[in-house]
Amino acid sequence: MNGIRRLVLQNVRPRTLCAHYSARAAPQRPKKIRLSAQSNLGPSAMSAHQVFAPLTKGCPVFKISQPITVLREPQQFYKQLIHGIKHAQRHICLSSLYIGSEETELVAELKNALARNTKLQVRVLLDCLRGTRTDSAGMSSAALLAPLVQQFGEERVQVFMYHTPALSGLSKQAWPQRYNETFGLQHIKAYIFDDDVIISGANLSRDYFTNRQDRYMRISDPQFSDYFVRLVSTIGQFSFRVLNGDQAAGYKLEMADGVADPTRDPREFVREANELMAQFLHRAEIEHAVEAGSISEHDTLAIPTVQMRQLGITQDESHMR
């Protein structure tokens, strides 16, 4: 499973520890943090930033200055998505497990936004197995998005489909749709509109917009937003690209030149993908390092971690030990 876990510590004070998790499809219960007996009362109380200081090592840390908005309902989540699409001026970046094949309104809003603003760029990252699964009418996420690529070109619209290296060769041919998804999925859930990031566990489909409750936080910060845009772009370097093509499917998939195909050479794919991710994570850690001593008890910190075990990236596990 590939995903990203977000940890936000909001205005933490001694004995008031607020940790919000947006976990992957099968969330793990975070370990309990035990404070010493001295942390209950008095001036010797252990400050929260001392408790969480270890989390600031080995990962990028973002000090969030703007209030964090917690969205309460699926309908509010959908309205925020549409609002973000309509008002984005520079870029829209959507990362999800899939986009529901019935989400024609959402895609129409993307189309309208691209038509209104010729400087707008759109990036979409989905899982390849889930994103190419067809419904009863033969429609899929890939087929839904391919016309945007055709109309506006790859310079402005990029649709990435990450494919697990665990399913290749004869196994890929043998396993049918839906069942093949048990081998591993990409399901980072982050929706970026310029400097705004909505972090959630929700996918982009009708049930998540109407009656399937999830968690949603909107964070406004240019550096935090840029981190996620660059994360998606990095994963896109070793993902299939959706292009307009095959008449039957409504699209075609292509790997970038010089990148190993995970369905044909999974071992080389893992090596190349691990190298790209390691470079990205190392750079992000250096650019957004925060000294533990500079953290105030009034600071709000956002610490994104990436878990891609099949590629040897295990930041979630390191933080949860």
GROMACS .gro file of C-alpha atoms in nm:
model
  321
    1MET     CA    1   0.000   0.000   0.000
    2ASN     CA    2   0.124   0.346  -0.086
    3GLY     CA    3  -0.003   0.645   0.099
    4ILE     CA    4   0.083   0.953   0.294
    5ARG     CA    5   0.002   1.009   0.658
    6ARG     CA    6  -0.042   1.362   0.780
    7LEU     CA    7   0.021   1.469   1.136
    8VAL     CA    8  -0.085   1.815   1.244
    9LEU     CA    9  -0.014   1.945   1.593
   10GLN     CA   10  -0.237   2.242   1.659
   11ASN     CA   11  -0.158   2.505   1.924
   12VAL     CA   12  -0.026   2.240   2.158
   13ARG     CA   13   0.034   2.313   2.525
   14PRO     CA   14   0.146   2.088   2.813
   15ARG     CA   15  -0.119   1.827   2.877
   16THR     CA   16  -0.323   1.951   2.580
   17LEU     CA   17  -0.200   1.737   2.294
   18CYS     CA   18  -0.400   1.766   1.972
   19ALA     CA   19  -0.291   1.523   1.703
   20HIS     CA   20  -0.500   1.488   1.388
   21TYR     CA   21  -0.434   1.191   1.161
   22SER     CA   22  -0.548   1.142   0.804
   23ALA     CA   23  -0.459   0.783   0.749
   24ARG     CA   24  -0.462   0.538   0.464
   25ALA     CA   25  -0.745   0.306   0.367
   26ALA     CA   26  -0.673   0.072   0.656
   27PRO     CA   27  -0.580   0.318   0.935
   28GLN     CA   28  -0.359   0.207   1.217
   29ARG     CA   29  -0.423   0.326   1.569
   30PRO     CA   30  -0.149   0.569   1.669
   31LYS     CA   31   0.061   0.466   1.964
   32LYS     CA   32  -0.028   0.631   2.291
   33ILE     CA   33   0.211   0.897   2.409
   34ARG     CA   34   0.290   0.859   2.776
   35LEU     CA   35   0.391   1.166   2.972
   36SER     CA   36   0.591   1.153   3.289
   37ALA     CA   37   0.421   1.207   3.622
   38GLN     CA   38   0.584   1.551   3.635
   39SER     CA   39   0.382   1.661   3.332
   40ASN     CA   40   0.055   1.687   3.523
   41LEU     CA   41   0.108   2.005   3.722
   42GLY     CA   42   0.353   2.279   3.802
   43PRO     CA   43   0.636   2.457   3.620
   44SER     CA   44   0.820   2.130   3.563
   45ALA     CA   45   0.549   2.017   3.320
   46MET     CA   46   0.687   1.871   3.001
   47SER     CA   47   0.599   2.095   2.706
   48ALA     CA   48   0.422   1.942   2.410
   49HIS     CA   49   0.691   2.047   2.167
   50GLN     CA   50   0.941   1.848   2.374
   51VAL     CA   51   0.716   1.542   2.349
   52PHE     CA   52   0.683   1.574   1.972
   53ALA     CA   53   1.036   1.695   1.900
   54PRO     CA   54   1.150   1.352   1.768
   55LEU     CA   55   0.892   1.381   1.489
   56THR     CA   56   1.074   1.683   1.350
   57LYS     CA   57   1.383   1.479   1.264
   58GLY     CA   58   1.410   1.311   0.927
   59CYS     CA   59   1.102   1.478   0.778
   60PRO     CA   60   1.007   1.821   0.648
   61VAL     CA   61   0.834   2.040   0.905
   62PHE     CA   62   0.601   2.326   0.821
   63LYS     CA   63   0.500   2.599   1.063
   64ILE     CA   64   0.142   2.688   0.973
   65SER     CA   65   0.052   3.049   1.043
   66GLN     CA   66  -0.305   3.051   0.911
   67PRO     CA   67  -0.598   2.888   1.098
   68ILE     CA   68  -0.670   2.531   0.992
   69THR     CA   69  -1.025   2.473   0.874
   70VAL     CA   70  -1.187   2.142   0.966
   71LEU     CA   71  -1.463   2.050   0.722
   72ARG     CA   72  -1.754   1.869   0.884
   73GLU     CA   73  -1.961   1.702   0.614
   74PRO     CA   74  -1.920   1.533   0.273
   75GLN     CA   75  -2.129   1.805   0.106
   76GLN     CA   76  -1.898   2.072   0.249
   77PHE     CA   77  -1.598   1.878   0.119
   78TYR     CA   78  -1.744   1.874  -0.231
   79LYS     CA   79  -1.829   2.245  -0.222
   80GLN     CA   80  -1.472   2.324  -0.121
   81LEU     CA   81  -1.339   2.117  -0.411
   82ILE     CA   82  -1.557   2.300  -0.661
   83HIS     CA   83  -1.469   2.635  -0.504
   84GLY     CA   84  -1.100   2.552  -0.529
   85ILE     CA   85  -1.127   2.453  -0.895
   86LYS     CA   86  -1.318   2.768  -0.984
   87HIS     CA   87  -1.083   3.008  -0.807
   88ALA     CA   88  -0.740   2.852  -0.865
   89GLN     CA   89  -0.513   3.085  -1.063
   90ARG     CA   90  -0.187   2.889  -1.100
   91HIS     CA   91  -0.235   2.519  -1.043
   92ILE     CA   92  -0.474   2.246  -0.939
   93CYS     CA   93  -0.329   1.920  -0.813
   94LEU     CA   94  -0.559   1.629  -0.724
   95SER     CA   95  -0.424   1.308  -0.574
   96SER     CA   96  -0.667   1.029  -0.497
   97LEU     CA   97  -0.720   0.657  -0.533
   98TYR     CA   98  -0.962   0.723  -0.819
   99ILE     CA   99  -1.221   0.962  -0.959
  100GLY     CA  100  -1.568   0.815  -0.980
  101SER     CA  101  -1.667   0.745  -1.340
  102GLU     CA  102  -1.991   0.935  -1.275
  103GLU     CA  103  -1.812   1.257  -1.175
  104THR     CA  104  -1.878   1.440  -1.499
  105GLU     CA  105  -1.960   1.763  -1.313
  106LEU     CA  106  -1.622   1.767  -1.140
  107VAL     CA  107  -1.440   1.709  -1.469
  108ALA     CA  108  -1.656   1.973  -1.639
  109GLU     CA  109  -1.547   2.224  -1.374
  110LEU     CA  110  -1.183   2.139  -1.447
  111LYS     CA  111  -1.249   2.189  -1.818
  112ASN     CA  112  -1.417   2.526  -1.759
  113ALA     CA  113  -1.134   2.643  -1.534
  114LEU     CA  114  -0.872   2.550  -1.794
  115ALA     CA  115  -1.068   2.728  -2.065
  116ARG     CA  116  -1.104   3.046  -1.856
  117ASN     CA  117  -0.743   3.069  -1.751
  118THR     CA  118  -0.478   2.978  -2.008
  119LYS     CA  119  -0.205   2.989  -1.741
  120LEU     CA  120  -0.373   2.729  -1.520
  121GLN     CA  121  -0.206   2.387  -1.490
  122VAL     CA  122  -0.375   2.070  -1.370
  123ARG     CA  123  -0.206   1.758  -1.234
  124VAL     CA  124  -0.396   1.445  -1.133
  125LEU     CA  125  -0.244   1.140  -0.963
  126LEU     CA  126  -0.450   0.820  -0.935
  127ASP     CA  127  -0.387   0.451  -0.888
  128CYS     CA  128  -0.352   0.273  -1.220
  129LEU     CA  129  -0.541  -0.044  -1.127
  130ARG     CA  130  -0.832   0.138  -0.966
  131GLY     CA  131  -0.824   0.426  -1.212
  132THR     CA  132  -0.860   0.196  -1.511
  133ARG     CA  133  -1.127  -0.028  -1.359
  134THR     CA  134  -1.439   0.005  -1.570
  135ASP     CA  135  -1.799   0.033  -1.456
  136SER     CA  136  -2.098  -0.137  -1.618
  137ALA     CA  137  -2.094   0.122  -1.898
  138GLY     CA  138  -1.724   0.068  -1.967
  139MET     CA  139  -1.623   0.406  -1.820
  140SER     CA  140  -1.319   0.459  -1.596
  141SER     CA  141  -1.130   0.743  -1.430
  142ALA     CA  142  -0.872   0.733  -1.708
  143ALA     CA  143  -1.135   0.754  -1.981
  144LEU     CA  144  -1.305   1.040  -1.798
  145LEU     CA  145  -0.986   1.249  -1.784
  146ALA     CA  146  -0.827   1.167  -2.120
  147PRO     CA  147  -1.032   1.429  -2.313
  148LEU     CA  148  -0.882   1.704  -2.093
  149VAL     CA  149  -0.533   1.596  -2.200
  150GLN     CA  150  -0.639   1.592  -2.564
  151GLN     CA  151  -0.806   1.934  -2.552
  152PHE     CA  152  -0.549   2.128  -2.347
  153GLY     CA  153  -0.231   1.929  -2.407
  154GLU     CA  154   0.020   1.769  -2.172
  155GLU     CA  155   0.185   2.106  -2.112
  156ARG     CA  156  -0.122   2.206  -1.909
  157VAL     CA  157  -0.289   1.878  -1.807
  158GLN     CA  158  -0.100   1.579  -1.672
  159VAL     CA  159  -0.278   1.267  -1.553
  160PHE     CA  160  -0.055   1.015  -1.376
  161MET     CA  161  -0.143   0.654  -1.299
  162TYR     CA  162   0.088   0.489  -1.046
  163HIS     CA  163   0.117   0.113  -1.099
  164THR     CA  164   0.237  -0.122  -0.827
  165PRO     CA  165   0.551  -0.323  -0.910
  166ALA     CA  166   0.403  -0.619  -0.722
  167LEU     CA  167   0.180  -0.713  -1.016
  168SER     CA  168   0.365  -0.788  -1.337
  169GLY     CA  169   0.415  -1.043  -1.611
  170LEU     CA  170   0.175  -1.335  -1.621
  171SER     CA  171   0.025  -1.243  -1.285
  172LYS     CA  172  -0.102  -0.915  -1.426
  173GLN     CA  173  -0.273  -1.100  -1.709
  174ALA     CA  174  -0.423  -1.360  -1.476
  175TRP     CA  175  -0.581  -1.139  -1.210
  176PRO     CA  176  -0.911  -0.972  -1.306
  177GLN     CA  177  -1.016  -0.615  -1.224
  178ARG     CA  178  -1.092  -0.537  -0.860
  179TYR     CA  179  -0.906  -0.847  -0.738
  180ASN     CA  180  -0.579  -0.721  -0.883
  181GLU     CA  181  -0.601  -0.420  -0.651
  182THR     CA  182  -0.504  -0.640  -0.355
  183PHE     CA  183  -0.142  -0.624  -0.474
  184GLY     CA  184  -0.105  -0.259  -0.379
  185LEU     CA  185  -0.261   0.079  -0.440
  186GLN     CA  186  -0.164   0.446  -0.450
  187HIS     CA  187  -0.405   0.640  -0.234
  188ILE     CA  188  -0.257   0.970  -0.130
  189LYS     CA  189  -0.557   1.197  -0.068
  190ALA     CA  190  -0.451   1.558  -0.113
  191TYR     CA  191  -0.630   1.826  -0.312
  192ILE     CA  192  -0.430   2.141  -0.384
  193PHE     CA  193  -0.555   2.472  -0.524
  194ASP     CA  194  -0.272   2.727  -0.539
  195ASP     CA  195  -0.173   2.773  -0.172
  196ASP     CA  196  -0.465   2.576  -0.024
  197VAL     CA  197  -0.440   2.206   0.058
  198ILE     CA  198  -0.734   1.985   0.154
  199ILE     CA  199  -0.608   1.674   0.328
  200SER     CA  200  -0.858   1.392   0.359
  201GLY     CA  201  -0.921   1.021   0.356
  202ALA     CA  202  -1.195   1.070   0.097
  203ASN     CA  203  -1.178   0.976  -0.269
  204LEU     CA  204  -1.332   1.178  -0.550
  205SER     CA  205  -1.658   0.992  -0.598
  206ARG     CA  206  -2.027   1.047  -0.538
  207ASP     CA  207  -2.060   0.853  -0.213
  208TYR     CA  208  -1.774   1.056  -0.059
  209PHE     CA  209  -1.954   1.375  -0.165
  210THR     CA  210  -2.295   1.281  -0.023
  211ASN     CA  211  -2.321   1.026   0.257
  212ARG     CA  212  -1.980   0.873   0.329
  213GLN     CA  213  -1.829   1.063   0.620
  214ASP     CA  214  -1.453   1.108   0.630
  215ARG     CA  215  -1.196   1.354   0.767
  216TYR     CA  216  -1.113   1.679   0.592
  217MET     CA  217  -0.875   1.963   0.682
  218ARG     CA  218  -0.796   2.269   0.475
  219ILE     CA  219  -0.453   2.420   0.530
  220SER     CA  220  -0.340   2.742   0.364
  221ASP     CA  221   0.036   2.767   0.331
  222PRO     CA  222   0.242   2.818   0.012
  223GLN     CA  223   0.534   2.599   0.122
  224PHE     CA  224   0.309   2.318   0.241
  225SER     CA  225   0.117   2.334  -0.085
  226ASP     CA  226   0.436   2.332  -0.290
  227TYR     CA  227   0.554   2.020  -0.105
  228PHE     CA  228   0.248   1.825  -0.220
  229VAL     CA  229   0.267   1.953  -0.576
  230ARG     CA  230   0.630   1.842  -0.597
  231LEU     CA  231   0.545   1.508  -0.433
  232VAL     CA  232   0.280   1.439  -0.697
  233SER     CA  233   0.515   1.550  -0.975
  234THR     CA  234   0.788   1.320  -0.844
  235ILE     CA  235   0.558   1.018  -0.831
  236GLY     CA  236   0.437   1.118  -1.177
  237GLN     CA  237   0.791   1.070  -1.310
  238PHE     CA  238   0.759   0.693  -1.255
  239SER     CA  239   0.388   0.659  -1.328
  240PHE     CA  240   0.198   0.589  -1.646
  241ARG     CA  241   0.068   0.898  -1.824
  242VAL     CA  242  -0.288   0.903  -1.955
  243LEU     CA  243  -0.312   1.010  -2.317
  244ASN     CA  244  -0.597   1.025  -2.561
  245GLY     CA  245  -0.576   0.721  -2.782
  246ASP     CA  246  -0.737   0.379  -2.792
  247GLN     CA  247  -1.090   0.407  -2.929
  248ALA     CA  248  -1.226   0.117  -2.725
  249ALA     CA  249  -1.091   0.226  -2.386
  250GLY     CA  250  -1.097   0.599  -2.461
  251TYR     CA  251  -0.731   0.648  -2.362
  252LYS     CA  252  -0.385   0.496  -2.374
  253LEU     CA  253  -0.114   0.463  -2.109
  254GLU     CA  254   0.252   0.545  -2.164
  255MET     CA  255   0.557   0.547  -1.940
  256ALA     CA  256   0.802   0.834  -1.969
  257ASP     CA  257   1.104   0.765  -2.189
  258GLY     CA  258   1.386   0.598  -2.002
  259VAL     CA  259   1.171   0.482  -1.708
  260ALA     CA  260   1.127   0.110  -1.643
  261ASP     CA  261   0.777  -0.032  -1.688
  262PRO     CA  262   0.662  -0.180  -1.352
  263THR     CA  263   0.461  -0.450  -1.534
  264ARG     CA  264   0.764  -0.570  -1.733
  265ASP     CA  265   1.072  -0.493  -1.525
  266PRO     CA  266   0.953  -0.443  -1.166
  267ARG     CA  267   1.298  -0.477  -1.010
  268GLU     CA  268   1.449  -0.197  -1.218
  269PHE     CA  269   1.134   0.008  -1.165
  270VAL     CA  270   1.171  -0.017  -0.787
  271ARG     CA  271   1.536   0.087  -0.808
  272GLU     CA  272   1.458   0.393  -1.021
  273ALA     CA  273   1.148   0.495  -0.825
  274ASN     CA  274   1.328   0.459  -0.491
  275GLU     CA  275   1.609   0.681  -0.615
  276LEU     CA  276   1.369   0.953  -0.730
  277MET     CA  277   1.170   0.943  -0.406
  278ALA     CA  278   1.483   0.941  -0.190
  279GLN     CA  279   1.610   1.252  -0.370
  280PHE     CA  280   1.277   1.428  -0.325
  281LEU     CA  281   1.244   1.341   0.044
  282HIS     CA  282   1.604   1.434   0.121
  283ARG     CA  283   1.566   1.770  -0.049
  284ALA     CA  284   1.236   1.839   0.129
  285GLU     CA  285   1.391   1.750   0.466
  286ILE     CA  286   1.679   1.993   0.411
  287GLU     CA  287   1.464   2.276   0.274
  288HIS     CA  288   1.209   2.252   0.554
  289ALA     CA  289   1.417   2.157   0.854
  290VAL     CA  290   1.318   2.309   1.189
  291GLU     CA  291   1.538   2.312   1.495
  292ALA     CA  292   1.359   2.161   1.794
  293GLY     CA  293   1.462   2.459   2.006
  294SER     CA  294   1.288   2.700   1.769
  295ILE     CA  295   0.945   2.540   1.818
  296SER     CA  296   0.714   2.732   2.046
  297GLU     CA  297   0.430   2.582   2.243
  298HIS     CA  298   0.203   2.809   2.037
  299ASP     CA  299   0.322   2.682   1.698
  300THR     CA  300   0.110   2.473   1.466
  301LEU     CA  301   0.322   2.215   1.285
  302ALA     CA  302   0.241   2.004   0.982
  303ILE     CA  303   0.471   1.705   0.932
  304PRO     CA  304   0.391   1.500   0.619
  305THR     CA  305   0.530   1.147   0.600
  306VAL     CA  306   0.532   0.910   0.304
  307GLN     CA  307   0.477   0.534   0.315
  308MET     CA  308   0.563   0.339  -0.001
  309ARG     CA  309   0.685   0.008   0.135
  310GLN     CA  310   0.711  -0.157  -0.208
  311LEU     CA  311   0.965   0.111  -0.297
  312GLY     CA  312   1.149   0.093   0.035
  313ILE     CA  313   1.002   0.419   0.168
  314THR     CA  314   0.873   0.365   0.525
  315GLN     CA  315   0.844   0.701   0.701
  316ASP     CA  316   0.509   0.608   0.856
  317GLU     CA  317   0.654   0.302   1.024
  318SER     CA  318   0.955   0.497   1.150
  319HIS     CA  319   0.734   0.762   1.309
  320MET     CA  320   0.491   0.517   1.466
  321ARG     CA  321   0.745   0.302   1.641
   0.00000   0.00000   0.00000
